Amino acid sequence: MRLDKFLKVSRLIKRRTLAKEVADQGRITINDKVAKASSTVKAGDELAIRFGQKVVTARVEELRDTVKKEDAAKMFTILKEERLEKIEPEFIDDEE
């Protein structure tokens, strides 16, 4: 199954167009490799998705073309959620 479709059906991301944009920005990895929206997802794959200052890591449990809202969470397991540290810009001293 395509990555963008999995993200929409599983409701990790609400809309397929948004899932495509996030993937095309390089903010999703499958098994530690940067993924595109058209990348293939299989059961057992590990996804890391960057949402702003947070990274959510999930394992794909099953693939379905359609699923009821209450069953969507069965398609994946959240392994961890991490907050990214804000990187402060360094100021350059021009007087040296």
Short mmCIF file of N, CA, C and O in Angstrom, two decimals:
data_model
loop_
_atom_site.label_atom_id
_atom_site.label_comp_id
_atom_site.label_asym_id
_atom_site.label_seq_id
_atom_site.Cartn_x
_atom_site.Cartn_y
_atom_site.Cartn_z
N MET A 1 0.84 -1.18 0.00
CA MET A 1 0.00 0.00 0.00
C MET A 1 0.89 1.24 0.00
O MET A 1 1.92 1.27 0.64
N ARG A 2 0.44 2.26 -0.70
CA ARG A 2 1.19 3.52 -0.74
C ARG A 2 1.20 4.17 0.64
O ARG A 2 0.24 4.06 1.40
N LEU A 3 2.30 4.86 0.95
CA LEU A 3 2.45 5.53 2.24
C LEU A 3 1.34 6.54 2.48
O LEU A 3 0.73 6.55 3.55
N ASP A 4 1.06 7.41 1.51
CA ASP A 4 0.05 8.45 1.73
C ASP A 4 -1.33 7.85 1.99
O ASP A 4 -2.08 8.33 2.84
N LYS A 5 -1.66 6.76 1.31
CA LYS A 5 -2.96 6.12 1.54
C LYS A 5 -3.01 5.47 2.92
O LYS A 5 -4.01 5.59 3.63
N PHE A 6 -1.93 4.82 3.34
CA PHE A 6 -1.89 4.22 4.67
C PHE A 6 -2.09 5.28 5.75
O PHE A 6 -2.86 5.08 6.70
N LEU A 7 -1.40 6.40 5.63
CA LEU A 7 -1.50 7.45 6.64
C LEU A 7 -2.93 7.99 6.74
O LEU A 7 -3.41 8.28 7.83
N LYS A 8 -3.62 8.10 5.61
CA LYS A 8 -5.00 8.58 5.61
C LYS A 8 -5.95 7.53 6.18
O LYS A 8 -6.74 7.82 7.07
N VAL A 9 -5.87 6.28 5.70
CA VAL A 9 -6.78 5.23 6.15
C VAL A 9 -6.60 4.95 7.65
O VAL A 9 -7.58 4.78 8.38
N SER A 10 -5.35 4.97 8.12
CA SER A 10 -5.07 4.71 9.54
C SER A 10 -5.37 5.93 10.41
O SER A 10 -5.35 5.83 11.63
N ARG A 11 -5.59 7.06 9.76
CA ARG A 11 -5.88 8.33 10.43
C ARG A 11 -4.70 8.87 11.24
O ARG A 11 -4.89 9.65 12.17
N LEU A 12 -3.49 8.46 10.89
CA LEU A 12 -2.30 9.11 11.47
C LEU A 12 -2.22 10.54 10.96
O LEU A 12 -1.79 11.44 11.67
N ILE A 13 -2.62 10.75 9.69
CA ILE A 13 -2.76 12.08 9.10
C ILE A 13 -4.15 12.11 8.47
O ILE A 13 -4.54 11.17 7.77
N LYS A 14 -4.90 13.18 8.69
CA LYS A 14 -6.32 13.20 8.32
C LYS A 14 -6.61 13.17 6.82
O LYS A 14 -7.57 12.55 6.40
N ARG A 15 -5.80 13.85 6.03
CA ARG A 15 -6.08 13.93 4.59
C ARG A 15 -4.92 13.39 3.79
O ARG A 15 -3.76 13.59 4.13
N ARG A 16 -5.23 12.74 2.68
CA ARG A 16 -4.19 12.15 1.84
C ARG A 16 -3.31 13.23 1.21
O ARG A 16 -2.10 13.04 1.09
N THR A 17 -3.89 14.35 0.84
CA THR A 17 -3.08 15.43 0.25
C THR A 17 -2.08 15.96 1.27
O THR A 17 -0.93 16.25 0.92
N LEU A 18 -2.49 16.05 2.53
CA LEU A 18 -1.57 16.50 3.58
C LEU A 18 -0.48 15.45 3.80
O LEU A 18 0.69 15.79 3.97
N ALA A 19 -0.85 14.18 3.78
CA ALA A 19 0.14 13.09 3.93
C ALA A 19 1.17 13.16 2.80
O ALA A 19 2.37 12.97 3.03
N LYS A 20 0.71 13.46 1.60
CA LYS A 20 1.62 13.57 0.45
C LYS A 20 2.58 14.74 0.64
O LYS A 20 3.78 14.60 0.42
N GLU A 21 2.07 15.88 1.09
CA GLU A 21 2.92 17.05 1.31
C GLU A 21 3.98 16.78 2.37
O GLU A 21 5.15 17.11 2.19
N VAL A 22 3.58 16.16 3.49
CA VAL A 22 4.52 15.86 4.57
C VAL A 22 5.61 14.91 4.07
O VAL A 22 6.79 15.12 4.34
N ALA A 23 5.21 13.88 3.33
CA ALA A 23 6.18 12.92 2.80
C ALA A 23 7.13 13.58 1.81
O ALA A 23 8.35 13.36 1.86
N ASP A 24 6.59 14.40 0.93
CA ASP A 24 7.42 15.05 -0.09
C ASP A 24 8.38 16.08 0.50
O ASP A 24 9.36 16.46 -0.13
N GLN A 25 8.11 16.54 1.72
CA GLN A 25 9.03 17.46 2.42
C GLN A 25 10.15 16.70 3.13
O GLN A 25 10.98 17.30 3.79
N GLY A 26 10.14 15.36 3.05
CA GLY A 26 11.18 14.56 3.68
C GLY A 26 11.00 14.40 5.18
O GLY A 26 11.95 14.14 5.90
N ARG A 27 9.77 14.53 5.67
CA ARG A 27 9.51 14.47 7.11
C ARG A 27 9.04 13.10 7.59
O ARG A 27 8.67 12.94 8.74
N ILE A 28 9.07 12.10 6.68
CA ILE A 28 8.66 10.74 7.05
C ILE A 28 9.76 9.77 6.64
O ILE A 28 10.30 9.87 5.53
N THR A 29 10.07 8.83 7.53
CA THR A 29 11.00 7.77 7.18
C THR A 29 10.30 6.42 7.39
O THR A 29 9.46 6.28 8.27
N ILE A 30 10.68 5.46 6.55
CA ILE A 30 10.24 4.08 6.70
C ILE A 30 11.50 3.27 6.95
O ILE A 30 12.40 3.25 6.11
N ASN A 31 11.57 2.63 8.11
CA ASN A 31 12.75 1.84 8.49
C ASN A 31 14.04 2.65 8.31
O ASN A 31 15.01 2.19 7.71
N ASP A 32 14.03 3.89 8.79
CA ASP A 32 15.18 4.81 8.78
C ASP A 32 15.60 5.29 7.40
O ASP A 32 16.71 5.78 7.22
N LYS A 33 14.74 5.16 6.39
CA LYS A 33 15.03 5.67 5.05
C LYS A 33 13.96 6.70 4.71
O LYS A 33 12.77 6.44 4.89
N VAL A 34 14.38 7.85 4.20
CA VAL A 34 13.43 8.91 3.83
C VAL A 34 12.46 8.35 2.79
O VAL A 34 12.86 7.70 1.83
N ALA A 35 11.17 8.59 3.03
CA ALA A 35 10.13 8.02 2.17
C ALA A 35 9.38 9.10 1.41
O ALA A 35 9.23 10.22 1.88
N LYS A 36 8.92 8.73 0.22
CA LYS A 36 8.05 9.60 -0.57
C LYS A 36 6.62 9.11 -0.40
O LYS A 36 6.38 8.01 0.10
N ALA A 37 5.66 9.90 -0.86
CA ALA A 37 4.25 9.54 -0.74
C ALA A 37 3.94 8.22 -1.44
O ALA A 37 3.09 7.46 -1.00
N SER A 38 4.67 7.91 -2.50
CA SER A 38 4.41 6.70 -3.28
C SER A 38 5.16 5.48 -2.74
O SER A 38 5.01 4.38 -3.29
N SER A 39 5.95 5.64 -1.67
CA SER A 39 6.69 4.51 -1.11
C SER A 39 5.72 3.43 -0.64
O SER A 39 4.61 3.72 -0.18
N THR A 40 6.15 2.18 -0.73
CA THR A 40 5.31 1.06 -0.32
C THR A 40 5.49 0.78 1.17
O THR A 40 6.61 0.72 1.66
N VAL A 41 4.37 0.60 1.85
CA VAL A 41 4.36 0.28 3.28
C VAL A 41 3.90 -1.16 3.44
O VAL A 41 2.95 -1.59 2.79
N LYS A 42 4.61 -1.91 4.31
CA LYS A 42 4.25 -3.30 4.60
C LYS A 42 4.05 -3.46 6.10
O LYS A 42 4.58 -2.67 6.88
N ALA A 43 3.32 -4.50 6.49
CA ALA A 43 3.16 -4.80 7.91
C ALA A 43 4.54 -5.05 8.51
O ALA A 43 5.38 -5.71 7.90
N GLY A 44 4.79 -4.48 9.67
CA GLY A 44 6.09 -4.62 10.33
C GLY A 44 7.02 -3.44 10.10
O GLY A 44 8.02 -3.29 10.80
N ASP A 45 6.72 -2.60 9.11
CA ASP A 45 7.56 -1.42 8.86
C ASP A 45 7.44 -0.44 10.02
O ASP A 45 6.40 -0.34 10.68
N GLU A 46 8.52 0.31 10.25
CA GLU A 46 8.55 1.32 11.29
C GLU A 46 8.55 2.71 10.64
O GLU A 46 9.45 3.02 9.87
N LEU A 47 7.56 3.52 10.95
CA LEU A 47 7.43 4.86 10.39
C LEU A 47 7.82 5.89 11.44
O LEU A 47 7.42 5.77 12.59
N ALA A 48 8.58 6.90 11.05
CA ALA A 48 8.86 8.04 11.91
C ALA A 48 8.34 9.27 11.18
O ALA A 48 8.75 9.56 10.05
N ILE A 49 7.41 9.97 11.80
CA ILE A 49 6.77 11.13 11.19
C ILE A 49 7.06 12.35 12.04
O ILE A 49 6.81 12.35 13.25
N ARG A 50 7.58 13.42 11.40
CA ARG A 50 7.88 14.66 12.13
C ARG A 50 6.71 15.63 11.96
O ARG A 50 6.38 16.05 10.86
N PHE A 51 6.07 15.94 13.09
CA PHE A 51 4.99 16.92 13.15
C PHE A 51 5.53 18.13 13.89
O PHE A 51 5.57 18.13 15.11
N GLY A 52 5.99 19.15 13.20
CA GLY A 52 6.52 20.34 13.86
C GLY A 52 7.70 20.00 14.74
O GLY A 52 8.73 19.53 14.29
N GLN A 53 7.55 20.19 16.08
CA GLN A 53 8.63 19.92 17.02
C GLN A 53 8.50 18.53 17.67
O GLN A 53 9.11 18.27 18.70
N LYS A 54 7.70 17.64 17.07
CA LYS A 54 7.47 16.32 17.64
C LYS A 54 7.70 15.25 16.58
O LYS A 54 7.35 15.43 15.42
N VAL A 55 8.32 14.13 16.99
CA VAL A 55 8.50 12.99 16.09
C VAL A 55 7.74 11.81 16.68
O VAL A 55 7.95 11.44 17.85
N VAL A 56 6.83 11.24 15.88
CA VAL A 56 6.05 10.08 16.31
C VAL A 56 6.58 8.87 15.54
O VAL A 56 6.68 8.90 14.32
N THR A 57 6.93 7.81 16.29
CA THR A 57 7.39 6.57 15.67
C THR A 57 6.31 5.52 15.87
O THR A 57 5.84 5.31 16.99
N ALA A 58 5.91 4.87 14.76
CA ALA A 58 4.84 3.88 14.81
C ALA A 58 5.23 2.65 13.99
O ALA A 58 5.95 2.76 13.00
N ARG A 59 4.73 1.49 14.41
CA ARG A 59 4.94 0.26 13.66
C ARG A 59 3.64 -0.09 12.95
O ARG A 59 2.56 -0.05 13.55
N VAL A 60 3.73 -0.44 11.67
CA VAL A 60 2.56 -0.83 10.88
C VAL A 60 2.18 -2.25 11.30
O VAL A 60 2.99 -3.17 11.23
N GLU A 61 0.94 -2.42 11.76
CA GLU A 61 0.47 -3.74 12.20
C GLU A 61 -0.29 -4.47 11.10
O GLU A 61 -0.15 -5.68 10.94
N GLU A 62 -1.13 -3.74 10.38
CA GLU A 62 -1.91 -4.36 9.31
C GLU A 62 -2.28 -3.32 8.26
O GLU A 62 -2.29 -2.13 8.54
N LEU A 63 -2.59 -3.80 7.07
CA LEU A 63 -2.97 -2.93 5.97
C LEU A 63 -4.41 -3.24 5.57
O LEU A 63 -4.78 -4.41 5.44
N ARG A 64 -5.21 -2.21 5.41
CA ARG A 64 -6.59 -2.34 4.94
C ARG A 64 -6.89 -1.18 4.01
O ARG A 64 -6.43 -0.07 4.24
N ASP A 65 -7.69 -1.44 2.99
CA ASP A 65 -8.07 -0.37 2.07
C ASP A 65 -9.10 0.56 2.68
O ASP A 65 -9.10 1.76 2.41
N THR A 66 -10.00 0.01 3.46
CA THR A 66 -10.99 0.83 4.16
C THR A 66 -11.11 0.32 5.59
O THR A 66 -10.91 -0.87 5.85
N VAL A 67 -11.43 1.21 6.50
CA VAL A 67 -11.54 0.83 7.90
C VAL A 67 -12.47 1.81 8.60
O VAL A 67 -12.51 3.00 8.26
N LYS A 68 -13.23 1.31 9.56
CA LYS A 68 -14.08 2.19 10.35
C LYS A 68 -13.21 3.02 11.28
O LYS A 68 -12.13 2.59 11.69
N LYS A 69 -13.70 4.18 11.64
CA LYS A 69 -12.94 5.12 12.47
C LYS A 69 -12.45 4.46 13.77
O LYS A 69 -11.30 4.62 14.15
N GLU A 70 -13.31 3.69 14.41
CA GLU A 70 -12.93 3.08 15.69
C GLU A 70 -11.91 1.94 15.54
O GLU A 70 -11.25 1.57 16.50
N ASP A 71 -11.76 1.40 14.32
CA ASP A 71 -10.79 0.32 14.08
C ASP A 71 -9.47 0.81 13.49
O ASP A 71 -8.53 0.04 13.34
N ALA A 72 -9.40 2.09 13.14
CA ALA A 72 -8.21 2.63 12.48
C ALA A 72 -6.96 2.49 13.34
O ALA A 72 -5.87 2.20 12.83
N ALA A 73 -7.08 2.63 14.65
CA ALA A 73 -5.92 2.56 15.54
C ALA A 73 -5.31 1.17 15.60
O ALA A 73 -4.17 1.00 16.02
N LYS A 74 -6.04 0.15 15.15
CA LYS A 74 -5.51 -1.22 15.13
C LYS A 74 -4.50 -1.42 14.00
O LYS A 74 -3.80 -2.43 13.97
N MET A 75 -4.44 -0.48 13.08
CA MET A 75 -3.54 -0.60 11.93
C MET A 75 -2.09 -0.29 12.29
O MET A 75 -1.18 -0.60 11.54
N PHE A 76 -1.86 0.34 13.45
CA PHE A 76 -0.51 0.73 13.85
C PHE A 76 -0.37 0.71 15.37
O PHE A 76 -1.37 0.71 16.08
N THR A 77 0.88 0.68 15.81
CA THR A 77 1.19 0.80 17.24
C THR A 77 2.17 1.94 17.41
O THR A 77 3.20 1.97 16.73
N ILE A 78 1.86 2.89 18.29
CA ILE A 78 2.79 3.98 18.56
C ILE A 78 3.91 3.44 19.44
O ILE A 78 3.66 2.90 20.51
N LEU A 79 5.14 3.55 18.95
CA LEU A 79 6.29 3.06 19.70
C LEU A 79 6.86 4.14 20.62
O LEU A 79 7.25 3.86 21.75
N LYS A 80 6.91 5.39 20.11
CA LYS A 80 7.40 6.49 20.95
C LYS A 80 7.02 7.83 20.33
O LYS A 80 6.75 7.93 19.14
N GLU A 81 6.99 8.83 21.19
CA GLU A 81 6.79 10.22 20.77
C GLU A 81 7.89 11.03 21.41
O GLU A 81 8.08 10.96 22.62
N GLU A 82 8.61 11.78 20.60
CA GLU A 82 9.72 12.59 21.11
C GLU A 82 9.53 14.05 20.73
O GLU A 82 9.10 14.35 19.62
N ARG A 83 9.87 14.93 21.66
CA ARG A 83 9.90 16.36 21.34
C ARG A 83 11.29 16.71 20.87
O ARG A 83 12.28 16.29 21.47
N LEU A 84 11.38 17.47 19.80
CA LEU A 84 12.66 17.93 19.30
C LEU A 84 13.06 19.18 20.06
O LEU A 84 12.22 20.02 20.35
N GLU A 85 14.33 19.29 20.35
CA GLU A 85 14.83 20.49 21.02
C GLU A 85 14.85 21.63 20.01
O GLU A 85 15.25 21.44 18.86
N LYS A 86 14.41 22.78 20.45
CA LYS A 86 14.48 23.96 19.59
C LYS A 86 15.93 24.37 19.44
O LYS A 86 16.66 24.49 20.43
N ILE A 87 16.35 24.58 18.22
CA ILE A 87 17.73 24.99 17.96
C ILE A 87 17.76 26.51 17.90
O ILE A 87 17.11 27.13 17.06
N GLU A 88 18.50 27.10 18.81
CA GLU A 88 18.64 28.55 18.83
C GLU A 88 19.67 28.98 17.80
O GLU A 88 20.75 28.40 17.72
N PRO A 89 19.37 29.99 16.99
CA PRO A 89 20.36 30.44 16.02
C PRO A 89 21.55 31.08 16.73
O PRO A 89 21.39 31.77 17.74
N GLU A 90 22.71 30.79 16.20
CA GLU A 90 23.93 31.39 16.79
C GLU A 90 24.14 32.75 16.14
O GLU A 90 24.00 32.93 14.94
N PHE A 91 24.49 33.69 16.98
CA PHE A 91 24.74 35.03 16.47
C PHE A 91 26.22 35.16 16.14
O PHE A 91 27.08 34.75 16.91
N ILE A 92 26.49 35.74 15.00
CA ILE A 92 27.87 35.90 14.54
C ILE A 92 28.34 37.28 14.95
O ILE A 92 27.70 38.29 14.71
N ASP A 93 29.51 37.31 15.58
CA ASP A 93 30.10 38.56 16.02
C ASP A 93 30.97 39.09 14.88
O ASP A 93 32.00 38.51 14.54
N ASP A 94 30.57 40.17 14.24
CA ASP A 94 31.28 40.70 13.07
C ASP A 94 32.51 41.53 13.48
O ASP A 94 33.27 41.98 12.61
N GLU A 95 32.73 41.75 14.75
CA GLU A 95 33.80 42.63 15.17
C GLU A 95 35.15 41.93 15.28
O GLU A 95 36.13 42.54 15.66
N GLU A 96 35.23 40.67 14.95
CA GLU A 96 36.50 39.95 15.10
C GLU A 96 37.47 40.25 14.00
O GLU A 96 37.27 40.43 12.90
#
